[in-house]
mmCIF file of C-alpha atoms in Angstrom:
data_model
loop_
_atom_site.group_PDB
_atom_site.id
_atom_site.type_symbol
_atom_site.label_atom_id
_atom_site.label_comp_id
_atom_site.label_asym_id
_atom_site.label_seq_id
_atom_site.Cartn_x
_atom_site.Cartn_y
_atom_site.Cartn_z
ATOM 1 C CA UNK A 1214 20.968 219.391 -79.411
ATOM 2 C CA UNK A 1215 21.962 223.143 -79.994
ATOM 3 C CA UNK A 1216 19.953 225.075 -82.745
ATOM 4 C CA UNK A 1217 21.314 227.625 -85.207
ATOM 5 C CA UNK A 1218 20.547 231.215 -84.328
ATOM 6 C CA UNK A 1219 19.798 233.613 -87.449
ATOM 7 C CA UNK A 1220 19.954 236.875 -88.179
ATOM 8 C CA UNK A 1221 16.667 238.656 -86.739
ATOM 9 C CA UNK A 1222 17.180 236.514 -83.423
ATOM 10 C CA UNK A 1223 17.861 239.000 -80.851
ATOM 11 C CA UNK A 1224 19.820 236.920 -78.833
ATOM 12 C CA UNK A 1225 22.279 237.250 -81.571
ATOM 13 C CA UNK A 1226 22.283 241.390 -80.694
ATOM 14 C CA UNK A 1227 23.077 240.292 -76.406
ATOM 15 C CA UNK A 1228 26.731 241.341 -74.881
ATOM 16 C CA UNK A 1229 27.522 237.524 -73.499
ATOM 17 C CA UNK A 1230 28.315 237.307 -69.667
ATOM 18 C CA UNK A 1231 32.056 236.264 -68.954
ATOM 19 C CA UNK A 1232 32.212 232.448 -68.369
ATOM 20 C CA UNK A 1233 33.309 232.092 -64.137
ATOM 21 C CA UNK A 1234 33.885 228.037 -64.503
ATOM 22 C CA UNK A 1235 34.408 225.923 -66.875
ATOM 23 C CA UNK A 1236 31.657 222.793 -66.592
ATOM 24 C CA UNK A 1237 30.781 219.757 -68.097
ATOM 25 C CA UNK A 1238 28.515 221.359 -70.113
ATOM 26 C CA UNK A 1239 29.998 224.372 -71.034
ATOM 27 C CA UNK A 1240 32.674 221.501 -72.385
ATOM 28 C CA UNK A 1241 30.032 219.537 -74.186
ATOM 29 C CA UNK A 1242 28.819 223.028 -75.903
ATOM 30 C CA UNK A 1243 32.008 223.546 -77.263
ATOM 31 C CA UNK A 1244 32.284 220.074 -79.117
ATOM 32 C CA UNK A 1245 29.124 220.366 -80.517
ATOM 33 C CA UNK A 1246 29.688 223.730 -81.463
ATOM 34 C CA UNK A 1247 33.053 222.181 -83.011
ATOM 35 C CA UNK A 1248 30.948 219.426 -85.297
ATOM 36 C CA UNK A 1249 28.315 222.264 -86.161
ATOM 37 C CA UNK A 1250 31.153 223.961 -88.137
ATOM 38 C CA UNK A 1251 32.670 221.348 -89.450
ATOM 39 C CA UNK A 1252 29.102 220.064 -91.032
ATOM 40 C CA UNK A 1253 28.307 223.119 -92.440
ATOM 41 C CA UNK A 1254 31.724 223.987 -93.861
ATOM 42 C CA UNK A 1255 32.315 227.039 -91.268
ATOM 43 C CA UNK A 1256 35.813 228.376 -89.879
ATOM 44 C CA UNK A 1257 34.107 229.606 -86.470
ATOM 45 C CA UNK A 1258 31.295 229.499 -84.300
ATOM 46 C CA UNK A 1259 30.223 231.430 -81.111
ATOM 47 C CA UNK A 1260 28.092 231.020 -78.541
ATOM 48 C CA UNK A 1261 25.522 233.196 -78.624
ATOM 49 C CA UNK A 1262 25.178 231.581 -82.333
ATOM 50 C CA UNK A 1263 23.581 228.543 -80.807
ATOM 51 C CA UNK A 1264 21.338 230.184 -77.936
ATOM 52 C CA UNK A 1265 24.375 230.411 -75.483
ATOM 53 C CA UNK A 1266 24.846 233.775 -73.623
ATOM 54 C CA UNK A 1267 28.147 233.228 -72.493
ATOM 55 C CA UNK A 1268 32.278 234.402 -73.749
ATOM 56 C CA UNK A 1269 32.898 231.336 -75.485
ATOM 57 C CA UNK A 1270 33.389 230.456 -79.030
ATOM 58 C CA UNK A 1271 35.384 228.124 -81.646
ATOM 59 C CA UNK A 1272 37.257 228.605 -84.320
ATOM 60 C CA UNK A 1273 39.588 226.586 -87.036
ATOM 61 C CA UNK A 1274 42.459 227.610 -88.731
ATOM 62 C CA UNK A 1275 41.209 226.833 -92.438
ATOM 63 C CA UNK A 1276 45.418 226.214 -93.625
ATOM 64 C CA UNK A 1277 46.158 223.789 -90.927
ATOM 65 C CA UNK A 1278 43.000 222.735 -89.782
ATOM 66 C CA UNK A 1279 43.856 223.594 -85.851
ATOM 67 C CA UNK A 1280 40.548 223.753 -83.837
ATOM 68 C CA UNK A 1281 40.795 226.013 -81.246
ATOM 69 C CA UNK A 1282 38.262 227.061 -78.038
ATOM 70 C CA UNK A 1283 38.391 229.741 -76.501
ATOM 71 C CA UNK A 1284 36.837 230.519 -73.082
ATOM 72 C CA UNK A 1285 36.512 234.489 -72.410
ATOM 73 C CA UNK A 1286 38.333 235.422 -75.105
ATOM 74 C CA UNK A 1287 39.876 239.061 -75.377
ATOM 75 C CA UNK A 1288 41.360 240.881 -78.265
ATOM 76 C CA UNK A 1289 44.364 243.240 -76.377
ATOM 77 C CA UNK A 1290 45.535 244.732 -79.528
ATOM 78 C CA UNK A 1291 44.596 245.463 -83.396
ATOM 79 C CA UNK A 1292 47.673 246.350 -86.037
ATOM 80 C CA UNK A 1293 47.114 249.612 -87.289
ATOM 81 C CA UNK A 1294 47.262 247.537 -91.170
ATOM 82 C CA UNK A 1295 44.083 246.958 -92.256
ATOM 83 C CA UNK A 1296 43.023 244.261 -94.762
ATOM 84 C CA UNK A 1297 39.842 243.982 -97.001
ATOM 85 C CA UNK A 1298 38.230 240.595 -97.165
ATOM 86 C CA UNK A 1299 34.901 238.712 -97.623
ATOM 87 C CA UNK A 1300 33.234 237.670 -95.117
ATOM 88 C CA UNK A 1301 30.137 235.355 -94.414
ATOM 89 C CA UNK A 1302 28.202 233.880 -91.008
ATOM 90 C CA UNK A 1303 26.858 230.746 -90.450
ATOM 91 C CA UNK A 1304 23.636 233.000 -88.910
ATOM 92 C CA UNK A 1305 23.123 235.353 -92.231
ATOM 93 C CA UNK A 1306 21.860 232.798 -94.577
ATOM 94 C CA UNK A 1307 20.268 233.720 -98.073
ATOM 95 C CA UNK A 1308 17.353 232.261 -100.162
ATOM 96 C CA UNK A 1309 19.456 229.733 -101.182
ATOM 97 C CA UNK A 1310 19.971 228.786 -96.955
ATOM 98 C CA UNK A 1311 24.274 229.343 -97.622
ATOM 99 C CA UNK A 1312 25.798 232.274 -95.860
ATOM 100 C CA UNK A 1313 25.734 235.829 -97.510
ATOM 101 C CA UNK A 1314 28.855 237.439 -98.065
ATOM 102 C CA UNK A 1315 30.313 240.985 -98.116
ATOM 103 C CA UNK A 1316 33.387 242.666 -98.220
ATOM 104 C CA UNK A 1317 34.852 243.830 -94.861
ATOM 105 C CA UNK A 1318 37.910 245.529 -93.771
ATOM 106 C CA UNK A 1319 39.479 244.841 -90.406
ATOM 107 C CA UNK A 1320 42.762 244.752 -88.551
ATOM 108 C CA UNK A 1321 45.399 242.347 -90.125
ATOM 109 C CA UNK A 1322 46.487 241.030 -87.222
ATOM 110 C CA UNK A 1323 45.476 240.683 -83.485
ATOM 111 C CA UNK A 1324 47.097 239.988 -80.166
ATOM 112 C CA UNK A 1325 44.467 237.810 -78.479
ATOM 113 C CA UNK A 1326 44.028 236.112 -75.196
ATOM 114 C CA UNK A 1327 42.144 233.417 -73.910
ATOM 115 C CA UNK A 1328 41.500 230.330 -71.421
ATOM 116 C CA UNK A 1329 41.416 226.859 -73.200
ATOM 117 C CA UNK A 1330 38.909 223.882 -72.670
ATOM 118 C CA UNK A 1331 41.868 222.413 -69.631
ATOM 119 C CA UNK A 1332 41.712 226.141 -67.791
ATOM 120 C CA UNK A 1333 44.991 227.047 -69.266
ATOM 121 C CA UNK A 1334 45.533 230.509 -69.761
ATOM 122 C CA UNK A 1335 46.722 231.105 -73.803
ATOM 123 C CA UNK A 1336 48.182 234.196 -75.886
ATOM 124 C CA UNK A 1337 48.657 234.393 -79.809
ATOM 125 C CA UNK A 1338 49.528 236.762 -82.371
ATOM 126 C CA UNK A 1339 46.975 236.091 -84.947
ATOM 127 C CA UNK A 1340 47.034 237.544 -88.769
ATOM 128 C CA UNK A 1341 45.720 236.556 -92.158
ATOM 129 C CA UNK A 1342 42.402 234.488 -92.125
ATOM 130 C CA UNK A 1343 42.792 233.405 -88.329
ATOM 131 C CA UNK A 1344 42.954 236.841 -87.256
ATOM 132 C CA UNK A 1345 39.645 237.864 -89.403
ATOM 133 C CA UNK A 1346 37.742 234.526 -87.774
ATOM 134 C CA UNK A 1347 38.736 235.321 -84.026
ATOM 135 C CA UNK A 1348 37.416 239.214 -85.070
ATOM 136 C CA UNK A 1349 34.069 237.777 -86.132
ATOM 137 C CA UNK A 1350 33.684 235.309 -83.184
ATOM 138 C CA UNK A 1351 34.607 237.587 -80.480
ATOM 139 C CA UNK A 1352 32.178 240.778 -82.365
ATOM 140 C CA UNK A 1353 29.593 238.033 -81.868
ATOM 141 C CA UNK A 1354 30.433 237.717 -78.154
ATOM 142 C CA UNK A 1355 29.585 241.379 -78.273
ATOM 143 C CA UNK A 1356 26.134 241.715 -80.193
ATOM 144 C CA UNK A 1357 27.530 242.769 -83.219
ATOM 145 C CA UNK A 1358 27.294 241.165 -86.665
ATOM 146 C CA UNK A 1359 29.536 241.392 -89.722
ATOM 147 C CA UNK A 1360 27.095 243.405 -91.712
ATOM 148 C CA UNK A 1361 27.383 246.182 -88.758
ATOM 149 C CA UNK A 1362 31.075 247.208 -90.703
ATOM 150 C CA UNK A 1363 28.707 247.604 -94.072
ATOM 151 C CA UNK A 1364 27.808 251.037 -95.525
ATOM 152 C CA UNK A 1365 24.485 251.234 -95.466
ATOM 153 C CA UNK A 1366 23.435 250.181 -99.294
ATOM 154 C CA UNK A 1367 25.554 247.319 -98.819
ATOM 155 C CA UNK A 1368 24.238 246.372 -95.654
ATOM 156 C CA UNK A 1369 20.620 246.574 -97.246
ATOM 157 C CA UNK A 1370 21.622 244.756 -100.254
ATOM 158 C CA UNK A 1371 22.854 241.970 -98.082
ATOM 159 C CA UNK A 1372 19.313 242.004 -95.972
ATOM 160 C CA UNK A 1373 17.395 241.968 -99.170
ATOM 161 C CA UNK A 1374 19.038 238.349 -99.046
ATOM 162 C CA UNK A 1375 18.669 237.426 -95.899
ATOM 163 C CA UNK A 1376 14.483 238.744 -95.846
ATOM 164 C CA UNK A 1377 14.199 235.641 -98.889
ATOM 165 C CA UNK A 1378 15.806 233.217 -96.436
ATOM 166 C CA UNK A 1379 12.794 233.473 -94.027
#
């Protein structure tokens, strides 16, 4: 059974290795990973997020509910339109143990590429929420957390939060 990293875990701060084959129980991950979201009401969930040092996540399209996993996924471009949302993480939990949000501006759309659960080789254009949630699962693939795009007084007010949680 896969645990929920939080934020303090270092793990959550590792660059994840590229995955070279696609197992049984890199498989098995990735539908757990799947019902972890779903149960606590999150849009995406990547590896490292679960103790898993390896380019894999999964995400859901919140308007039509599509699941999708994606094995070494890789953002090849970013629109130069940026768009201002909030933004939460099923690993920054307040006092009250429900993510903490913040405001965070990003690309509005993404070109990304990745291999699926059958070794298939996928590309999308990706904009609106979809294109925030693959953002925020592949930073994670990369060590770096949502609050890393908050000024600093924001980012503190959000880790005020986060300190009552422990």
């Amino acid at each position: 059974m896969l645990q929920m990293k939080l934020c303090g875990d270092l793990i959550l701060r590792e660059k994840c290795a590229p995955v070279t084959e696609i197992t049984p129980e890199v498989l098995d991950i990735m539908d757990e990973m799947v019902g972890m979201m779903r149960d606590q009401n999150g849009v995406g969930l990547a590896a490292p997020q679960v103790g898993q040092l390896k380019r894999f996540l999964v995400m859901m399209d919140p308007d039509t509910e599509t699941v999708f996993k994606m094995i070494n996924p890789k953002i090849i471009t970013r629109s130069a339109d940026v768009c201002t949302m909030e933004e939460g993480c099923l690993s920054v939990l307040g006092p009250d143990d429900l993510p903490v949000y913040a405001n965070v501006t990003r690309p509005a759309s993404v070109d990304v590429e990745w291999t699926d659960e059958n070794g298939k080789s996928l590309a999308a254009k990706m904009s609106g929420l979809p294109a925030r949630i693959v953002q925020h699962e592949t930073d994670h693939l990369d060590g770096v957390l949502f609050i890393d795009y908050l000024s600093p007084v924001r980012r503190e007010m959000v880790m005020r939060k986060v300190r009552k949680h422990k």
